[in-house]
Coordinates of C-alpha atoms and ligand atoms in Angstrom, one line a residue:
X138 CA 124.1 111.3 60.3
X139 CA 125.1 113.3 63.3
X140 CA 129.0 113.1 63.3
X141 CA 130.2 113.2 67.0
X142 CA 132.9 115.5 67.9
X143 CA 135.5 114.6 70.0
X144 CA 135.4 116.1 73.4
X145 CA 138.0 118.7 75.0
X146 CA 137.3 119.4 78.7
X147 CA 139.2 121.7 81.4
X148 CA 138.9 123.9 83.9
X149 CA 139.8 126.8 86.3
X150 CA 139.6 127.2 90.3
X151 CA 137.3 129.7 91.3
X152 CA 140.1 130.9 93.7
X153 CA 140.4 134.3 92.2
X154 CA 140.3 136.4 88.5
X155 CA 141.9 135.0 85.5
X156 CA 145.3 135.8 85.0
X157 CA 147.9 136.3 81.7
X158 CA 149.0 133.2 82.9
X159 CA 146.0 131.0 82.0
X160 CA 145.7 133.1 79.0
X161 CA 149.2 131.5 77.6
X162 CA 148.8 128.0 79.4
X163 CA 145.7 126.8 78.4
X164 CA 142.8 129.9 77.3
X165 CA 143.9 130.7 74.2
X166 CA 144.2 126.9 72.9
X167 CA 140.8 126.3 74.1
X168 CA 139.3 129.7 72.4
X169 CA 141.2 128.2 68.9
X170 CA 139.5 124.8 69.2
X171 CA 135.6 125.2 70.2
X172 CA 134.6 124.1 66.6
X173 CA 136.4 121.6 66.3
X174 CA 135.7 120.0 69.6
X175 CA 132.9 119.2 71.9
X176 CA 134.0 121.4 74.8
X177 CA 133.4 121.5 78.5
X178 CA 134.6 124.0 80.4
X179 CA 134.2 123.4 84.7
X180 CA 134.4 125.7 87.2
X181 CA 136.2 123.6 90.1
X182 CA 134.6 125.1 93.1
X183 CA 135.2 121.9 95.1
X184 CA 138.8 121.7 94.5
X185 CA 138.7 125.5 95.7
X186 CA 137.1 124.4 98.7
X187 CA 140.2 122.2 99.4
X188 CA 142.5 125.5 100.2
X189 CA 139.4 127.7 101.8
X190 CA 137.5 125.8 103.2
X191 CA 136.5 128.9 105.5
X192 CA 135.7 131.5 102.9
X193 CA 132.2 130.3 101.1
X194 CA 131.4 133.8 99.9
X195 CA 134.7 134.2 98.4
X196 CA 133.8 131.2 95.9
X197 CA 130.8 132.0 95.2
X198 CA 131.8 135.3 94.0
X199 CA 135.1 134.0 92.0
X200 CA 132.4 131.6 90.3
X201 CA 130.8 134.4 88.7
X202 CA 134.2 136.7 88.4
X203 CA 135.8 133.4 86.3
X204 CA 132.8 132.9 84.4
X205 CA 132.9 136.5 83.0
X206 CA 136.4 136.1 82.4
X207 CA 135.3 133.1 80.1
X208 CA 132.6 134.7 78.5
X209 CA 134.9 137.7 77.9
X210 CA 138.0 136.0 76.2
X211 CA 135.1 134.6 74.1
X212 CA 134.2 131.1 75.5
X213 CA 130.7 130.6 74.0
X214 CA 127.8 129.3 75.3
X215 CA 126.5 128.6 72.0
X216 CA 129.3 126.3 71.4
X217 CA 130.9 125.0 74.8
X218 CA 129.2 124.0 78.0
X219 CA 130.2 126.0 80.6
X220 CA 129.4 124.4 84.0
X221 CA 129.9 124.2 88.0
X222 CA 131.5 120.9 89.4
X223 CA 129.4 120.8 92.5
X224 CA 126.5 121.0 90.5
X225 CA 127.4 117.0 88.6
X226 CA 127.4 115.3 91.0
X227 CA 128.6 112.6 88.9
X228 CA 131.6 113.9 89.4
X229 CA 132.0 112.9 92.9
X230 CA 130.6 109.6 93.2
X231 CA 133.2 108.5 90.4
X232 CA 136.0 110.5 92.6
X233 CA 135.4 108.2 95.3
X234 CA 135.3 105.0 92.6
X235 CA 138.8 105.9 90.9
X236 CA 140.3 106.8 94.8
X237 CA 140.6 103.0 95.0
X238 CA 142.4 102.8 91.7
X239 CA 145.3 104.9 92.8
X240 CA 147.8 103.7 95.7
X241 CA 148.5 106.4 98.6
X242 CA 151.9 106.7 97.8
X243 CA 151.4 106.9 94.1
X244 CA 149.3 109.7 94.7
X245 CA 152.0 111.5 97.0
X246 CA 154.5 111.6 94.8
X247 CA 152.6 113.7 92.4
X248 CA 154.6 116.5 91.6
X249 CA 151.6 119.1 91.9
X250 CA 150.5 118.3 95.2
X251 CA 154.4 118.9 96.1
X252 CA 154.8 121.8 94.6
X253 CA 151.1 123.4 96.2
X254 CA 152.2 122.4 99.4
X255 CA 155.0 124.3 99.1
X256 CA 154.0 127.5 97.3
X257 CA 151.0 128.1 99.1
X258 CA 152.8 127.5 102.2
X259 CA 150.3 124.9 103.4
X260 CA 152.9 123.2 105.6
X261 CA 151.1 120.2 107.7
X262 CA 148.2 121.5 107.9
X263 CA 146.1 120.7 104.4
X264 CA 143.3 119.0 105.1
X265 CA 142.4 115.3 103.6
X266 CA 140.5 116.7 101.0
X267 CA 143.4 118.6 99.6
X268 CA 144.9 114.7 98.8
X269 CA 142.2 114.1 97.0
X270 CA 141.5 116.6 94.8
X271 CA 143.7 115.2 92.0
X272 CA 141.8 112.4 91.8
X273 CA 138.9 114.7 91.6
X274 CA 140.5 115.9 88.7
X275 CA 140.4 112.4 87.6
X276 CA 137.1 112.5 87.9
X277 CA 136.4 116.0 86.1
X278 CA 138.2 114.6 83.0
X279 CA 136.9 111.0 82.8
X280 CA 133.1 111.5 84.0
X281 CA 133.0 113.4 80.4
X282 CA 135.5 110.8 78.3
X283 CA 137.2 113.5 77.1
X284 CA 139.9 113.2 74.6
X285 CA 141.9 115.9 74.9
X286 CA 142.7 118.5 78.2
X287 CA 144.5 122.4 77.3
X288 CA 146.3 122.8 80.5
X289 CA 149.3 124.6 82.0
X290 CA 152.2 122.7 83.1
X291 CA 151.9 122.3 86.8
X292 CA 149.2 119.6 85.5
X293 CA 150.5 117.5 83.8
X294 CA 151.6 115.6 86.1
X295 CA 148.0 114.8 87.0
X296 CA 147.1 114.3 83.5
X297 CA 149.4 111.1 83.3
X298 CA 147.4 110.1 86.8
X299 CA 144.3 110.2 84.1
X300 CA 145.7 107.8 82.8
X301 CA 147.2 105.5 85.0
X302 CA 143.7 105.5 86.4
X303 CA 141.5 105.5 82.8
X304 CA 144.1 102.0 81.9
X305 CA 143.7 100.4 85.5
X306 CA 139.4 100.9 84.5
X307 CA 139.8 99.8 81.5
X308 CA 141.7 96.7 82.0
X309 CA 139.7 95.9 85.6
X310 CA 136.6 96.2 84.3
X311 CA 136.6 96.3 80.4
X312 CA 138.7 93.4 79.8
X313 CA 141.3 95.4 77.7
X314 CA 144.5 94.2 77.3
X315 CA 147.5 95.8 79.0
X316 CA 149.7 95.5 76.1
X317 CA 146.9 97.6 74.4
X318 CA 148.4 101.2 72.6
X319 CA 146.9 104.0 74.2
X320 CA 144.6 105.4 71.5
X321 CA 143.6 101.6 70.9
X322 CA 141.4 101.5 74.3
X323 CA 138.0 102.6 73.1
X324 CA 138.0 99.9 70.2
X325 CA 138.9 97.5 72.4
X326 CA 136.2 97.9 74.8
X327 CA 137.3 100.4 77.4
X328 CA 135.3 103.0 78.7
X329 CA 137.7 105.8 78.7
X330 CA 139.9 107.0 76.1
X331 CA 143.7 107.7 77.3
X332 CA 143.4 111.1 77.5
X333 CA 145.8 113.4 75.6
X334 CA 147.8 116.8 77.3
X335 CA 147.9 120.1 75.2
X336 CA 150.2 122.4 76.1
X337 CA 149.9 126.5 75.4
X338 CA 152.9 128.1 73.7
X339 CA 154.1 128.9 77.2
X340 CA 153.6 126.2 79.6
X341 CA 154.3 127.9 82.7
X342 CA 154.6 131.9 82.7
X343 CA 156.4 133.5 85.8
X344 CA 155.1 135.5 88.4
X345 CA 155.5 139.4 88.8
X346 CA 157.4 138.7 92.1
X347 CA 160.8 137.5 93.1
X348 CA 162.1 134.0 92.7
X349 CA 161.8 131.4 95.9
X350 CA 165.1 130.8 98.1
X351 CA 166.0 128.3 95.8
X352 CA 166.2 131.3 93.1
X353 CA 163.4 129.7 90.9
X354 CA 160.9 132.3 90.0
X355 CA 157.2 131.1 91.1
X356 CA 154.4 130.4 88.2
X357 CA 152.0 133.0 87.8
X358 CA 149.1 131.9 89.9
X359 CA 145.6 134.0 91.7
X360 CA 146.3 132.9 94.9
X361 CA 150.3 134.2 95.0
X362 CA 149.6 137.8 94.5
X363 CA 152.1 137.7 91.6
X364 CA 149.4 138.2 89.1
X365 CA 148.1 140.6 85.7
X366 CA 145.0 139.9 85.6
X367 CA 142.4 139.8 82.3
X368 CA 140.2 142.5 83.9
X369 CA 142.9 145.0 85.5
X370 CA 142.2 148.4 84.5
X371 CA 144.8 150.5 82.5
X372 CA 146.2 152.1 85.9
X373 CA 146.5 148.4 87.7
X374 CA 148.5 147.2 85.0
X375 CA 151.0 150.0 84.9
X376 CA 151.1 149.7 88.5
X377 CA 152.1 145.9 88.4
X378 CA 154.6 146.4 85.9
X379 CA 156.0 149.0 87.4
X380 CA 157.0 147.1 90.4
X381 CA 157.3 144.3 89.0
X382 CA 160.8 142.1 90.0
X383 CA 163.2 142.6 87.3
X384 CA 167.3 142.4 87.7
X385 CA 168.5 143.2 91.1
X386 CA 171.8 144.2 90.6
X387 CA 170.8 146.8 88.2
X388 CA 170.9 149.9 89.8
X389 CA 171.0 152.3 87.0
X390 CA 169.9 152.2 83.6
X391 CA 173.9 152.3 82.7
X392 CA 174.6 149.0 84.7
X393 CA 174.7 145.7 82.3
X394 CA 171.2 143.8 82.6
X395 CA 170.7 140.0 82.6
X396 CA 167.8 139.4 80.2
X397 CA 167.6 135.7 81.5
X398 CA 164.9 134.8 84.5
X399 CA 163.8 138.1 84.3
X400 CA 160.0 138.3 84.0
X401 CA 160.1 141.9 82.3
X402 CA 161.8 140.4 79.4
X403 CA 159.6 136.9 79.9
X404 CA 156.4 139.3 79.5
X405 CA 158.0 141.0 76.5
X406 CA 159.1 137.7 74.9
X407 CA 155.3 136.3 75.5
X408 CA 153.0 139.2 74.6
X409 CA 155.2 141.7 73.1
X410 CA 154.0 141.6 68.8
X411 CA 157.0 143.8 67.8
X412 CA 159.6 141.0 67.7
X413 CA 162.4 143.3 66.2
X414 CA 162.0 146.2 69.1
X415 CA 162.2 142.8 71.7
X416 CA 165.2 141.6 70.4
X417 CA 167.3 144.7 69.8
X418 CA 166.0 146.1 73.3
X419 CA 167.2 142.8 74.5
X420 CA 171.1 143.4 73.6
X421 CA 171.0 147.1 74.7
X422 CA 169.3 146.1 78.0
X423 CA 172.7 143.6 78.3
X424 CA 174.9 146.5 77.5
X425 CA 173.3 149.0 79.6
X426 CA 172.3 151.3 76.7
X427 CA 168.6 151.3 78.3
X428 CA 166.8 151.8 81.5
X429 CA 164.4 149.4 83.3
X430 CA 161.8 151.9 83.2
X431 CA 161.7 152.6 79.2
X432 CA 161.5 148.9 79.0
X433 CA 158.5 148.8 81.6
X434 CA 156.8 151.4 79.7
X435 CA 156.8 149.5 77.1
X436 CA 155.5 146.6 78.5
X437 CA 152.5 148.3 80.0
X438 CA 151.6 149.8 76.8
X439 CA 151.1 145.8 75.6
X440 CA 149.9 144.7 78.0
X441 CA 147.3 147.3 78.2
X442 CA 146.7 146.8 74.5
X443 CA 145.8 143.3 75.0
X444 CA 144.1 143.5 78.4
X445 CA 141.8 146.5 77.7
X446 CA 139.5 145.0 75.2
X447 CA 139.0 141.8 77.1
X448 CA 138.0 143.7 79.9
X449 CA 135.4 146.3 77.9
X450 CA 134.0 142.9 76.9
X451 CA 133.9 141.8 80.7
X452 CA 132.0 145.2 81.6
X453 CA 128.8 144.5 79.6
X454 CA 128.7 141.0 81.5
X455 CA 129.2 142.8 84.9
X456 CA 125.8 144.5 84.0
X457 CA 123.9 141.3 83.9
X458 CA 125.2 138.7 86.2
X459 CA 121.8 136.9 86.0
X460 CA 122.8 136.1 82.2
X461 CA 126.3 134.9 83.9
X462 CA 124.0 132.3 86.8
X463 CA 121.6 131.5 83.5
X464 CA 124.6 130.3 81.1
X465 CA 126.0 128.0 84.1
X466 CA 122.9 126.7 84.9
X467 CA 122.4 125.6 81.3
X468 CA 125.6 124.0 81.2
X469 CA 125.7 122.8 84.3
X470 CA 122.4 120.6 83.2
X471 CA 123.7 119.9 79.9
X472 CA 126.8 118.4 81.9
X473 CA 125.1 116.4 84.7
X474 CA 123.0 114.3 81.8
X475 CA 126.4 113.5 80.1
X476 CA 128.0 112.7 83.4
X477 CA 125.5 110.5 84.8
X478 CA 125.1 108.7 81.9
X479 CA 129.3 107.7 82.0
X480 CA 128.5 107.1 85.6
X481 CA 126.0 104.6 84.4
X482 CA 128.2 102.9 82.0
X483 CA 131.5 102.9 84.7
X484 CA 128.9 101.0 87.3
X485 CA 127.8 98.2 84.8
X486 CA 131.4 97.6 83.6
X487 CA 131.8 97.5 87.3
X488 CA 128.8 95.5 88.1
X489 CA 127.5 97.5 90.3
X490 CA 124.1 98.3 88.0
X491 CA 121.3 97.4 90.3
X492 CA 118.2 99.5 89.6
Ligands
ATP534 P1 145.5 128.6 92.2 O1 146.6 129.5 92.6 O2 144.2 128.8 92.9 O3 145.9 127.2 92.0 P2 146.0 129.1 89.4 O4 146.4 130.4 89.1 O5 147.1 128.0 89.6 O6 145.2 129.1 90.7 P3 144.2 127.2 88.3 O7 142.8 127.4 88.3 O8 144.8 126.2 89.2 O9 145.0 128.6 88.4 O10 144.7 126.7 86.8 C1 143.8 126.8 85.7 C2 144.6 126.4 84.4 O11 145.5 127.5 84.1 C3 145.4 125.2 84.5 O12 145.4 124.5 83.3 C4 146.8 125.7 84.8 O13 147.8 124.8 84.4 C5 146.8 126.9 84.0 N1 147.7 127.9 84.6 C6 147.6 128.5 85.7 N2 148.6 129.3 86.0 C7 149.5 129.2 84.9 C8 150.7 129.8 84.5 N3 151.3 130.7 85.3 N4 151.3 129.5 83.3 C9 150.6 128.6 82.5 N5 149.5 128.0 82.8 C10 148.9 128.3 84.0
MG535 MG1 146.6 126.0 90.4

């Protein structure tokens, strides 16, 4: 008897490296559950598209950069599926079926697209495409009926359009009823479970940099420039840290600190092991009894710890990026049967099964 697993599925951008930030949001729940689910991991070179548009190469080569990152942390191709979105198409034939589930001012008010808009500093001029990426995120999730998605805050709010949009499918076209619970929609006849978030122990980890003009620090994120990444060398990291945003009105290491909304104490609280030094460093920082720079030292010497044999790991990959293309065409085959085959199923729920 072959006892089915259910299945976990998320994703990164190739727009860049992977940062500390995905680490905390979303890697390290997805490293602790690859037995226990069937996991597919995408590479969203699409959605990258949607914000460069005019740099092809660049994608290409973050493809491969992320991919390493993956292998690196310890995302297994033994165990996972580790594909490229434009390579299902699946994906983007349901995009376009689920677009028409979704009202145009539903999907503006979606926090995340706000939020890009304004961080990336895209102003009026993201293109059409950009709109629709969160339904192509939609898509990603419910072409593979997964049952559960490790993200990072900033998606959640796109998770809940999951399931606005899996419901609306299921009742349209499965016959479910709308008083049905959420994890009642399989048995009842739907096609797609109502997908569950899980958050990382830190849902969204600052930025190095400084906080916006409305004094909210920005989210760590690859295209912001505000980023530690998994593969910075020993000399990069202590760099970063070094001048990294911390309390302005500290001048001198005898000034009082504030330990709050101040990512050099954020980092310590997240990655630091040695509770005890964090919390007594903590009051002497507040009383002026340390410097800035003692506490940055610190921090590199963590952050180094943790970094460095991640990116040893990532070396050994460098050497052999035809092993990289070879795993991702695997699972990008592996992930086109399973996605066609819930293509097939969404088109005869919605009658449109004609060959
Ligand atoms: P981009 O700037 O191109 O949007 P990004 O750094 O936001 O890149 P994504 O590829 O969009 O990274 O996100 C991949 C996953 O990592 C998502 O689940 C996201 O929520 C999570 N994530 C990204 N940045 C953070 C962060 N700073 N803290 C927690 N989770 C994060
Ligand atoms: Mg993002």
């Amino acid at each position: 008897m072959t006892i089915h697993k259910p299945r976990l599925l998320t994703g990164d951008t190739p727009t860049g490296r992977l940062h500390l930030g995905h680490w905390v949001g979303s890697l390290e729940n997805r490293l602790a559950l690859q037995d226990q689910y069937d996991c597919y991991f995408l590479l969203a070179n699409i959605h990258a598209f949607t914000t460069r548009a005019e740099r092809p190469a660049d994608i290409r080569q973050s493809i491969l950069d992320v991919a390493m990152d993956w292998l690196a942390i310890g995302l297994d191709p033994m165990r996972s599926t580790l594909f490229i979105q434009s390579e299902v198409p699946a994906i983007s034939e349901l995009t376009f079926l689920f677009s028409m589930l979704v009202s145009y001012p539903r999907l503006m008010r979606v926090p995340t697209l706000k939020d890009e808009i304004r961080d990336k500093g895209l102003g009026d001029n993201y293109s059409f495409g950009f709109l629709l990426y969160p339904i192509g995120q939609v898509a990603d999730i419910l072409a593979f009926q997964a049952d559960i998605v490790p993200v990072g805050e900033d998606q959640s709010p796109i998770l809940e359009l999951t399931r606005e949009v899996a419901r609306r499918f299921n009742q349209l076209y499965c016959g479910v009823d709308s008083q049905t619970e959420d994890k009642a929609y399989v048995a009842q006849g739907g096609l797609f479970p109502i997908v569950q978030t899980l958050h990382g122990r830190t849902r969204r980890l600052v930025g190095t940099g400084a906080p916006n003009a409305n004094g909210v620090l920005l989210k760590m994120s690859k295209s912001l420039d505000n980023a530690i990444m998994l593969s910075d060398d020993p000399d990069t990291v202590a760099k970063k840290v070094m001048s990294m945003y911390t309390d302005p009105k500290r001048l001198k290491a005898s000034d009082p600190g504030t330990v709050e909304n101040n990512p050099l104490w954020i980092f310590h609280e997240t990655f630091n092991p040695d509770k005890a030094w964090v919390a007594e460093m903590k009051t002497r920082y507040r009383a002026g009894t340390i410097g800035d720079v003692a506490c940055k030292k610190q921090l590199i010497e963590v952050l180094v710890n943790f970094i460095e044999p991640i990116r040893q790991r990532r070396l050994v990959f460098e050497k052999d990026p035809a092993q990289v293309w070879q795993i991702l065409r695997d699972g990008s085959a592996k992930a086109r049967a399973v996605s066609d085959q819930t293509l097939q199923l969404a088109k005869q729920k919605m009658q449109q099964n004609f060959l």
